[in-house]
Short mmCIF file of C-alpha atoms and ligand atoms in Angstrom, two decimals:
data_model
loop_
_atom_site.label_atom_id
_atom_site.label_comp_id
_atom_site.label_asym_id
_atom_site.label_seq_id
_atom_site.Cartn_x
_atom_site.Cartn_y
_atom_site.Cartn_z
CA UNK M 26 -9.48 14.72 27.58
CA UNK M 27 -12.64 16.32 25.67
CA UNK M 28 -13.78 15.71 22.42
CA UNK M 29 -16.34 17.45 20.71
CA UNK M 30 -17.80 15.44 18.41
CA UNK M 31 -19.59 16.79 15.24
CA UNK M 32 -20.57 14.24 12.30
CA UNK M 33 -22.22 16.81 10.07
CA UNK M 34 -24.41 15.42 7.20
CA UNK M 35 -24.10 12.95 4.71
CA UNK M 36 -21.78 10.25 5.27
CA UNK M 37 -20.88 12.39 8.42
CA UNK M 38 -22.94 11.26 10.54
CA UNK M 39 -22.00 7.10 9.27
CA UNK M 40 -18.38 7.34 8.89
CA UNK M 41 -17.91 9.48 12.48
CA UNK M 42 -19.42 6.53 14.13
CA UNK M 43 -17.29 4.06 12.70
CA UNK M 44 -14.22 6.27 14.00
CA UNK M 45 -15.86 6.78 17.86
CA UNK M 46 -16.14 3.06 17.73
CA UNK M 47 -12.73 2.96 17.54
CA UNK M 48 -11.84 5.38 20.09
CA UNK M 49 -13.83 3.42 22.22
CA UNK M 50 -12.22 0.47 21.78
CA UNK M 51 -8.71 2.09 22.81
CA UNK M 52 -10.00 1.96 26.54
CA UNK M 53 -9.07 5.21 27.03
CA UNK M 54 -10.21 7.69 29.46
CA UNK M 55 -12.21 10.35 27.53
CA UNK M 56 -15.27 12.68 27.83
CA UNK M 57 -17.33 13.26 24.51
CA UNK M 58 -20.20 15.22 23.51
CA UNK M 59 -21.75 15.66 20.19
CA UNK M 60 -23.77 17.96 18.35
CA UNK M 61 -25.11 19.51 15.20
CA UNK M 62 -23.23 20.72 12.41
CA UNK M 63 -23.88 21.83 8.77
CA UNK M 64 -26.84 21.50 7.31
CA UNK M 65 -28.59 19.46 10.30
CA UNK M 66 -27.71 22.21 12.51
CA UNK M 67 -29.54 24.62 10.19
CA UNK M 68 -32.66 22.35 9.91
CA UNK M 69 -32.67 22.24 13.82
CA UNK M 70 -31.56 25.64 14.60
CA UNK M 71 -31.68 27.84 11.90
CA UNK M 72 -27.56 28.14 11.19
CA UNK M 73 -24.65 26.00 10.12
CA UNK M 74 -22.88 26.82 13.07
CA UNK M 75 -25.33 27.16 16.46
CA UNK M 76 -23.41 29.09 19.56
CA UNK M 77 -23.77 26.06 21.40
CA UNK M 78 -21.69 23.72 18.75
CA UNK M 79 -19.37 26.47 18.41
CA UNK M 80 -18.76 26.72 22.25
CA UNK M 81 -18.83 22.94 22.54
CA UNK M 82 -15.45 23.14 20.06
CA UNK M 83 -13.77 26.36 21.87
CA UNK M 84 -14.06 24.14 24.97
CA UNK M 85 -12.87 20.99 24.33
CA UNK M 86 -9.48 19.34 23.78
CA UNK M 87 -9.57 18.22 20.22
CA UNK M 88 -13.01 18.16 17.82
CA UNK M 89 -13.85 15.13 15.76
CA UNK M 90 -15.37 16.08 12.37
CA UNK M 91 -17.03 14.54 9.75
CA UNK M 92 -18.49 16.66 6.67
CA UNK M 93 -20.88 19.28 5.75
CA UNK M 94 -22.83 19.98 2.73
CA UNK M 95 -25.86 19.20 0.11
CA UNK M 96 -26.67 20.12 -2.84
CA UNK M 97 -29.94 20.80 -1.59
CA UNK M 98 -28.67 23.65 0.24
CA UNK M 99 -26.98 25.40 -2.48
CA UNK M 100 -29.95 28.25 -2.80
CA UNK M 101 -29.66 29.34 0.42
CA UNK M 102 -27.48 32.83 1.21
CA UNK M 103 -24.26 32.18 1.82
CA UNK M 104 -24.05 32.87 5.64
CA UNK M 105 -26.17 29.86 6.53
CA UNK M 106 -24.84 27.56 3.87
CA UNK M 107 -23.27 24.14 5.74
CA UNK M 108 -19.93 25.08 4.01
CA UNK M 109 -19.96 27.65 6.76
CA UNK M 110 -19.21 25.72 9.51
CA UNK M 111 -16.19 24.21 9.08
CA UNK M 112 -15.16 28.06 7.93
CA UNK M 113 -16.53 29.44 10.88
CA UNK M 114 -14.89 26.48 12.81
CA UNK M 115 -11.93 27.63 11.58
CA UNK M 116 -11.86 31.23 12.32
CA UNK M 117 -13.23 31.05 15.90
CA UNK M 118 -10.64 28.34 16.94
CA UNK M 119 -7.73 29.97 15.06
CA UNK M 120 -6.92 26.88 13.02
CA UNK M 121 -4.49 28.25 10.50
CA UNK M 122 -2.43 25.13 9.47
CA UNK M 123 -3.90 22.58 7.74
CA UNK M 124 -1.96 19.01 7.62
CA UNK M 125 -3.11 16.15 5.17
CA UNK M 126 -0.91 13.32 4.89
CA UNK M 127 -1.14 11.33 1.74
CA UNK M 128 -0.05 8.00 2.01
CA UNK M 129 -0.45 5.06 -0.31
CA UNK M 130 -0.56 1.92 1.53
CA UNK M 131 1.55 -0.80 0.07
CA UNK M 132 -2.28 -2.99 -0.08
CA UNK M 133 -3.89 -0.06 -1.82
CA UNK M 134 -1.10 0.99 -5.00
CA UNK M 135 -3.85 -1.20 -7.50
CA UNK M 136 -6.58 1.37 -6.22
CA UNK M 137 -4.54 4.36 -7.37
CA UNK M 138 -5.31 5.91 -11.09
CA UNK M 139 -1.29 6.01 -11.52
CA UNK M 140 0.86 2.96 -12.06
CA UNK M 141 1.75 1.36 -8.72
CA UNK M 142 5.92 1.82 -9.46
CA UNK M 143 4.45 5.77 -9.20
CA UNK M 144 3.12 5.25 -5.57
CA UNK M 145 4.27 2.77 -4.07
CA UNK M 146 5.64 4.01 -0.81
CA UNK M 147 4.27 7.19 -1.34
CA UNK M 148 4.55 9.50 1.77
CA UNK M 149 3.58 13.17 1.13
CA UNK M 150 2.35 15.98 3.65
CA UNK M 151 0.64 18.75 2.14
CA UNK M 152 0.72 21.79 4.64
CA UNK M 153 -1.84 24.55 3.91
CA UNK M 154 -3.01 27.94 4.90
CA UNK M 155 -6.26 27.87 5.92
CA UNK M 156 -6.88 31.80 7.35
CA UNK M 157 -5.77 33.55 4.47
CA UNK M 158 -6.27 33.83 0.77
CA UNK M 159 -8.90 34.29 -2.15
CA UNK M 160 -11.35 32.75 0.34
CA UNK M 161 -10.96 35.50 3.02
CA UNK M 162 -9.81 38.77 1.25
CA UNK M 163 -12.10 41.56 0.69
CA UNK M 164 -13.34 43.42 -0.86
CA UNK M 165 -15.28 40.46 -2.79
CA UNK M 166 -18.56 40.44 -4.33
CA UNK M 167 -20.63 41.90 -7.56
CA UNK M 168 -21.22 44.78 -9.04
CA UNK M 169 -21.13 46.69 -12.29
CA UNK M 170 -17.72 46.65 -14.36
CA UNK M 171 -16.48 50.68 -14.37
CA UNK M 172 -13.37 49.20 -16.91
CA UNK M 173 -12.05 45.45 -18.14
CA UNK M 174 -12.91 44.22 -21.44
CA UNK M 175 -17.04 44.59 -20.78
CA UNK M 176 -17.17 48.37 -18.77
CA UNK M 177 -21.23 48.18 -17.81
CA UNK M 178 -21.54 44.55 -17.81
CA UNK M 179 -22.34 42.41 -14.35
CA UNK M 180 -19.15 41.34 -13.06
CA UNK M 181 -18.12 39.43 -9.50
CA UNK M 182 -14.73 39.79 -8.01
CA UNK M 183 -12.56 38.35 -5.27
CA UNK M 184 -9.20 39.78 -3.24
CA UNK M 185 -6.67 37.61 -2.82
CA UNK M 186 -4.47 38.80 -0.08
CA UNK M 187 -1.51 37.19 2.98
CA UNK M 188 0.13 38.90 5.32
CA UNK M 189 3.91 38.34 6.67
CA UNK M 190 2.94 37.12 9.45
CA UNK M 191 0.68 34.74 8.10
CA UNK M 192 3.54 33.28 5.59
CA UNK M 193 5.79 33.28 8.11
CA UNK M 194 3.93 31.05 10.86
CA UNK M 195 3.05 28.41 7.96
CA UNK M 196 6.63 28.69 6.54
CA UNK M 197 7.67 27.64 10.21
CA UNK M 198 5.14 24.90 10.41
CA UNK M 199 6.10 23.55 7.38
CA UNK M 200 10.07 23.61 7.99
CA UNK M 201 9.58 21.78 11.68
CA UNK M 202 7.64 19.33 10.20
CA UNK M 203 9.93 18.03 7.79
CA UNK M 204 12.52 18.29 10.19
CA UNK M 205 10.56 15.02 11.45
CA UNK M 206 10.19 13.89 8.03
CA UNK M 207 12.42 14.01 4.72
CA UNK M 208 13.92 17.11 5.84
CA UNK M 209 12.24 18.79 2.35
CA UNK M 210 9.79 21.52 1.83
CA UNK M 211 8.79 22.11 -1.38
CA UNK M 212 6.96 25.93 -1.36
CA UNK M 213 4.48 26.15 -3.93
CA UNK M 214 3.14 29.41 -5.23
CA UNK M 215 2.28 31.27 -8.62
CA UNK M 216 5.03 34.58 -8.30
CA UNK M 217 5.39 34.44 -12.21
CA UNK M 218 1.63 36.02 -12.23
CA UNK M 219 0.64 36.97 -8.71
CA UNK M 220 1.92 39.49 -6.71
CA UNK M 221 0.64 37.60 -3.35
CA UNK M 222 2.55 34.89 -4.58
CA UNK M 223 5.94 36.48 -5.07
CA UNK M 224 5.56 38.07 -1.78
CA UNK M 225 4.63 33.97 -0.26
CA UNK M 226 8.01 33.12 -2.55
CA UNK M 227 10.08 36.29 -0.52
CA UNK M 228 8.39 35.60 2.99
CA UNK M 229 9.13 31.74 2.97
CA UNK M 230 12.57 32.11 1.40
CA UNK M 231 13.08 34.25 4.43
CA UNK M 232 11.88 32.34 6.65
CA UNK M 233 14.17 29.44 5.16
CA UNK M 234 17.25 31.03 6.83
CA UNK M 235 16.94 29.57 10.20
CA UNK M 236 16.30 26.37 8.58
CA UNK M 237 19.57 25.08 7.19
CA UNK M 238 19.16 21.58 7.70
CA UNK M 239 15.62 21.60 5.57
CA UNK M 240 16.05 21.98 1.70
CA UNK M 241 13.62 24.62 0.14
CA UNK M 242 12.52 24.51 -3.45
CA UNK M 243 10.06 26.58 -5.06
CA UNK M 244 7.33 25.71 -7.64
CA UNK M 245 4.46 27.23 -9.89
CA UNK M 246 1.55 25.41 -8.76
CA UNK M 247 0.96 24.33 -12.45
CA UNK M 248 4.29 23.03 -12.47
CA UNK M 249 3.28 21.32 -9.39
CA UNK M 250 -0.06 19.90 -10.23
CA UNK M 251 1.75 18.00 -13.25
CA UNK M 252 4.69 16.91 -10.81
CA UNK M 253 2.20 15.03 -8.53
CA UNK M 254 1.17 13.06 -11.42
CA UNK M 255 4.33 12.61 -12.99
CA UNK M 256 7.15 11.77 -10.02
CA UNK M 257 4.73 12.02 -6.63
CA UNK M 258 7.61 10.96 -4.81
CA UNK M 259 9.81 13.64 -5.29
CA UNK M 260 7.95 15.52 -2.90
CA UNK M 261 8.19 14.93 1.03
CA UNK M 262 6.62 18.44 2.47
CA UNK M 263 4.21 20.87 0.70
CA UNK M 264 3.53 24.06 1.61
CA UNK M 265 0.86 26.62 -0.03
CA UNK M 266 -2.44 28.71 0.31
CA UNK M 267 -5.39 28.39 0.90
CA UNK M 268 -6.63 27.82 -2.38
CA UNK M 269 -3.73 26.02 -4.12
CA UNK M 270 -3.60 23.87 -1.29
CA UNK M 271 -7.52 22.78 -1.47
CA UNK M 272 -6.73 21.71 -4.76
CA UNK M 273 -3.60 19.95 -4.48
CA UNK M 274 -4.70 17.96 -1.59
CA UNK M 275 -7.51 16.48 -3.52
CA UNK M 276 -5.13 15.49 -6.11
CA UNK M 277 -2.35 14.31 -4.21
CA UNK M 278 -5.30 12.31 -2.01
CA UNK M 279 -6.42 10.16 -5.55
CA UNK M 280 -2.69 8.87 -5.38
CA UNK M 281 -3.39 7.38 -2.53
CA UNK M 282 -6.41 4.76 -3.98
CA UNK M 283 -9.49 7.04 -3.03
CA UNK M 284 -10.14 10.14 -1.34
CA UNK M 285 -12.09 8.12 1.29
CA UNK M 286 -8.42 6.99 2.61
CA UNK M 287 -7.52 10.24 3.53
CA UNK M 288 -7.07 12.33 7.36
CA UNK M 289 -6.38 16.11 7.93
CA UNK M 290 -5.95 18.02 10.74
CA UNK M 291 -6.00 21.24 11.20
CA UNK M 292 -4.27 22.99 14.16
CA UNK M 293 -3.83 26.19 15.94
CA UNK M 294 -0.36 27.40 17.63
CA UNK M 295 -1.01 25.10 20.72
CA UNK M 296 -1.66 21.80 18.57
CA UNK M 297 -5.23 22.50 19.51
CA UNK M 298 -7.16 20.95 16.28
CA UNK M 299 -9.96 19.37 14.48
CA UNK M 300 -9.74 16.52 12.86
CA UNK M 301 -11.82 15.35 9.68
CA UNK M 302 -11.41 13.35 6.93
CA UNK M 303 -10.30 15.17 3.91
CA UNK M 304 -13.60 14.62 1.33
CA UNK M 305 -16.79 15.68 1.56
CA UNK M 306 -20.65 14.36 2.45
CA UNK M 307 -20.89 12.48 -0.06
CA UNK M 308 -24.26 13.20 -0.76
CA UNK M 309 -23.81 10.93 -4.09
CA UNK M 310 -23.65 7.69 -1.33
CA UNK M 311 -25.14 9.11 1.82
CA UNK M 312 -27.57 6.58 4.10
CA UNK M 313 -26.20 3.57 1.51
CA UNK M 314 -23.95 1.59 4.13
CA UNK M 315 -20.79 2.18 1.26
CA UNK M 316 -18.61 5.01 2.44
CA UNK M 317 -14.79 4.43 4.02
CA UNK M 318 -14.58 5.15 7.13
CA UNK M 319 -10.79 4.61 7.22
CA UNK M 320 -10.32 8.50 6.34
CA UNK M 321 -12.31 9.54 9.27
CA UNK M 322 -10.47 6.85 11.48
CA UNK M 323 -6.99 8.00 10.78
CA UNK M 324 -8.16 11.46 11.62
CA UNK M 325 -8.77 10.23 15.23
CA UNK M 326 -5.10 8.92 14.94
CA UNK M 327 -4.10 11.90 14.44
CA UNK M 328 -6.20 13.60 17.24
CA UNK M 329 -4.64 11.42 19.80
CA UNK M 330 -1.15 12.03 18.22
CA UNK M 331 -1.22 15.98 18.01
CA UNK M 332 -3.63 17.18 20.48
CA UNK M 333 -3.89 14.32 23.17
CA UNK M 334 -0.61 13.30 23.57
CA UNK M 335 -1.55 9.46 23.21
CA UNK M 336 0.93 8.42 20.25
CA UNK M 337 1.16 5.29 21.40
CA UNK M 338 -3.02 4.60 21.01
CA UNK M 339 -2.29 6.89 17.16
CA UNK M 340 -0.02 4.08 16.47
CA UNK M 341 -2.57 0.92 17.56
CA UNK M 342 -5.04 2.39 14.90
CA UNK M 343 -3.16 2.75 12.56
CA UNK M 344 -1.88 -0.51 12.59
CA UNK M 345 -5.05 -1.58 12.70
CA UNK M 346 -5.68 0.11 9.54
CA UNK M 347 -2.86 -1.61 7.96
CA UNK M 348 -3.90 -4.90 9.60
CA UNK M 349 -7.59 -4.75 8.14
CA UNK M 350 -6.21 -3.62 4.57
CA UNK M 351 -3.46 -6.62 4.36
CA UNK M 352 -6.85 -9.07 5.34
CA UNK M 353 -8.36 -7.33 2.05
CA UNK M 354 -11.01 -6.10 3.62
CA UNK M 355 -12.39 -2.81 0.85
CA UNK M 356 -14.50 -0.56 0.81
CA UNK M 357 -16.19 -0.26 -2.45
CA UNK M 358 -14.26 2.79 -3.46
CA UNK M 359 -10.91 0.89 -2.93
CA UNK M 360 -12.36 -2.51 -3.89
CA UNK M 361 -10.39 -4.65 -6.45
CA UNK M 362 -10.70 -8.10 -8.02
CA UNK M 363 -9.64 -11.03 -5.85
CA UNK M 364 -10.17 -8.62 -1.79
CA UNK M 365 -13.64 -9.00 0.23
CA UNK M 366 -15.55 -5.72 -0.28
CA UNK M 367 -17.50 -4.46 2.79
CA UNK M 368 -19.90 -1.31 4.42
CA UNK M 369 -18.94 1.09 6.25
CA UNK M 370 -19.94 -0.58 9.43
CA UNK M 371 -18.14 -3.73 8.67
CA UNK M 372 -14.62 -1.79 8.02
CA UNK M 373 -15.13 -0.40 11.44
CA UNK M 374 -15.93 -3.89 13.31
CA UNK M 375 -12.86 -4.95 11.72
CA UNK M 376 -10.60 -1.76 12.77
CA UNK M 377 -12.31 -2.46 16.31
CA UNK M 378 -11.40 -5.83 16.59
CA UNK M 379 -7.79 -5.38 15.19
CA UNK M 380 -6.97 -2.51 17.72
CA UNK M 381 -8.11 -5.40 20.27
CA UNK M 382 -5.27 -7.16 19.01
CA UNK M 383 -7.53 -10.41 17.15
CA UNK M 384 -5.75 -12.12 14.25
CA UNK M 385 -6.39 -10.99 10.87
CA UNK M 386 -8.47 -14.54 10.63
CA UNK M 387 -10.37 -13.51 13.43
CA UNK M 388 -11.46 -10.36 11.29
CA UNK M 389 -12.04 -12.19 8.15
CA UNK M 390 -14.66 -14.30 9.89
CA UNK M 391 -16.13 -11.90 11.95
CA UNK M 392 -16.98 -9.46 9.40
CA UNK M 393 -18.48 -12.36 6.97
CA UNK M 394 -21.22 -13.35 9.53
P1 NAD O 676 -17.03 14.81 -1.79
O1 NAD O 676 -15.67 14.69 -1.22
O2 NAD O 676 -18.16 14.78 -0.83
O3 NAD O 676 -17.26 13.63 -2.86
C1 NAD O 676 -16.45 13.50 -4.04
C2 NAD O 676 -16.53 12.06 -4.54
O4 NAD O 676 -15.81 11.21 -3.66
C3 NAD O 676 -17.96 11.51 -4.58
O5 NAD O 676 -18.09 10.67 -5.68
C4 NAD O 676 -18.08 10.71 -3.30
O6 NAD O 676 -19.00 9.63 -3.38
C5 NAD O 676 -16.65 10.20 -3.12
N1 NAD O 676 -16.31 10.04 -1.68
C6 NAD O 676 -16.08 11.04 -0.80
N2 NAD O 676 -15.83 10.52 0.41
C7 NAD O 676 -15.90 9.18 0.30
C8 NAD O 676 -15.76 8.10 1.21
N3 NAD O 676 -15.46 8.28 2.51
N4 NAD O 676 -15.92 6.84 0.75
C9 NAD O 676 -16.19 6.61 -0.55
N5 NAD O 676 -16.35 7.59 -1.48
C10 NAD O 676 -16.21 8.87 -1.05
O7 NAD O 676 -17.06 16.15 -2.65
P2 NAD O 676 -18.26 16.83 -3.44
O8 NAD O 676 -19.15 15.78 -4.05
O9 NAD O 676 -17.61 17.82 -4.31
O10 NAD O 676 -19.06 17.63 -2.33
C11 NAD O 676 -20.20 17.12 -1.64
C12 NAD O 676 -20.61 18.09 -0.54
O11 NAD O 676 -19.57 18.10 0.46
C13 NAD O 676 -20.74 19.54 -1.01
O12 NAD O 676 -21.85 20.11 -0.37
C14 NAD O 676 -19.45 20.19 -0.57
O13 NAD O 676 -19.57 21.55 -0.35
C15 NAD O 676 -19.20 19.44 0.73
N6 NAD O 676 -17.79 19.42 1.19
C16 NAD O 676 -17.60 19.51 2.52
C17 NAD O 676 -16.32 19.44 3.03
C18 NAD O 676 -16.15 19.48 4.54
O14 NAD O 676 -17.11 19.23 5.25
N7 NAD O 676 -14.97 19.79 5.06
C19 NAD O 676 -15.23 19.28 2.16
C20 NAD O 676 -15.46 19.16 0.79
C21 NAD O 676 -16.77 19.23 0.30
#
């Protein structure tokens, strides 16, 4: 097994170690290399994305990310901002389905901005697009309006744009996967405005025919933006675009107690992937010790469960998770009266020593010294 390894900037670089530590302790047999991404790859190399990162990634097993991004880089052209990496990640390795889980942990439904009877056993996989979209289509970019309500005036444009086959490989993701799950797929779309939309609505209500044991509803992404705040539960699979589904994730990831808690992968057809956690670099609490690395940690979990075959190890970590969360051990972002709040480090000593199998007690102590 080969992992490429990229931690990025920001909390990247502090929450990716946390999660290697962990993959260490597993005792399992597996080559790693790492390298620059982001915005340290362009202060080292001149781009976000350097052809030796990028070939690092085509030839490994699975890739281990952790974020990209600062402010401080928000002049430069777009081509060589960080952002750029993970989209250029993305494209080369033909990662086109994007899984985040959001689960609320029975220890965590205090941290969560809803009432607890809203999340408690909360379980909902959002399933997005990731080649497609607003953020691909062309023609995009500015120029002088010819018509609209300002004809002369600067304007800036975007195309948003799918193609069949692009609904219809999500659409099958999305189906198989809650054949595992709730057996549920909830489609989510905007067809009352968009014609891209209607045609998702057609595509995946086609697609829904050689799916008879999965129900398939439909819903305006409004509709469905309220509905995740209202009655989270009702939902067991999600599947959308691009853009809806960068949104949605981030909402549906709050439920959960704090973004910090939450994995993605994102896969091409062979379960090839990368894994990161679902926020950003945190540039607001970079180098300060503070940032969960439980989000980064899970995404190794899921590394070993979709692309290494190791679901067995998947499951020690994240029962290691649960074991560190039950000996209220928090993170400042998930921190509450009456639990012990610790760095980043210290939440990974603890996940370490729990996936070695010490007692909860054990933990406590350890990480108070
Ligand atoms: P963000 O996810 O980095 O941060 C949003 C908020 O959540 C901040 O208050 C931050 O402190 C907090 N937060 C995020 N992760 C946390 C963690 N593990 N523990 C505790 N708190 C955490 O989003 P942002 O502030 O909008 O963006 C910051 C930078 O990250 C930008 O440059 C953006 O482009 C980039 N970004 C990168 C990725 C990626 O690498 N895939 C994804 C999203 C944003």
């Amino acid at each position: 097994m080969k992992i490429a390894i990229l931690p990025g900037d920001g909390i990247g670089t502090e929450i990716v170690a946390e999660a290697v530590k962990v993959l260490q302790a597993l005792d399992l047999s597996f080559e790693s290399e790492t390298a620059l991404v982001g915005g340290a790859a362009y202060e080292a190399h001149g781009h976000p994305l350097p052809e030796a990162t990028l070939n690092l990634a085509k030839a490994a097993d699975a890739v281990l990310f952790g974020a990209v991004g600062d402010w401080k880089y928000d002049k430069l052209e777009r081509a060589l901002r960080p952002e750029q990496a993970i989209l250029g990640l993305r494209k080369h390795l033909g990662l086109f389905a994007n899984f985040r889980p959001a689960i609320c942990y029975e220890q965590l439904t205090h941290a969560s901005s809803l009432k607890p009877e809203l999340v408690a056993g909360l379980d909902i996989l959002i399933i997005r697009e990731l080649t497609g979209d607003i953020y691909f289509g062309a023609p995009r970019g500015r120029r002088t309006a010819v018509d609209g309500h300002f004809p002369g005036a600067e304007e800036a444009f975007d195309t948003m744009r799918y193609s069949k086959p692009e609904i219809e490989r999500i659409a099958h993701v999305a189906f198989q996967a809650a054949r595992k799950r709730g057996k549920r797929v909830t489609s989510v779309d905007k067809a009352n405005v968009l014609e891209t939309f209607q045609f998702w609505k057609d595509v995946v209500t086609e697609v829904h025919v050689q799916y008879p044991d999965v129900a398939l509803d439909h819903m305006y992404v409004d509709n469905a933006a309220m509905q995740l705040v209202k009655a989270p539960k009702k939902f067991d699979v999600v599947v959308t675009g691009n853009m809806f589904g960068d949104i949605l994730s981030d909402e549906a990831a709050m439920l959960t107690g704090s973004i910090g808690m939450l994995p993605s992968a994102s896969l091409d057809r062979n379960n090839k992937g990368l894994y990161e956690p679902s926020h950003g670099s945190a540039p607001d609490i970079a180098g300060k010790g503070i940032a969960n690395p439980l989000a980064t940690i899970l995404s190794a979990a899921m590394m070993l469960r979709f692309s290494l075959n190791q679901a067995e190890a998947a499951d020690r970590i994240e029962s290691a998770v649960r074991t560190v969360l039950s000996a209220g051990l928090r993170t400042a972002d998930i921190w509450s009266e009456g639990t012990q709040k610790v760095s980043t480090r210290e939440m990974g000593d603890a996940v370490v020593s729990a996936v070695r199998g010490a007692s909860v007690k054990t933990i406590t102590t350890i990480t108070k010294s």
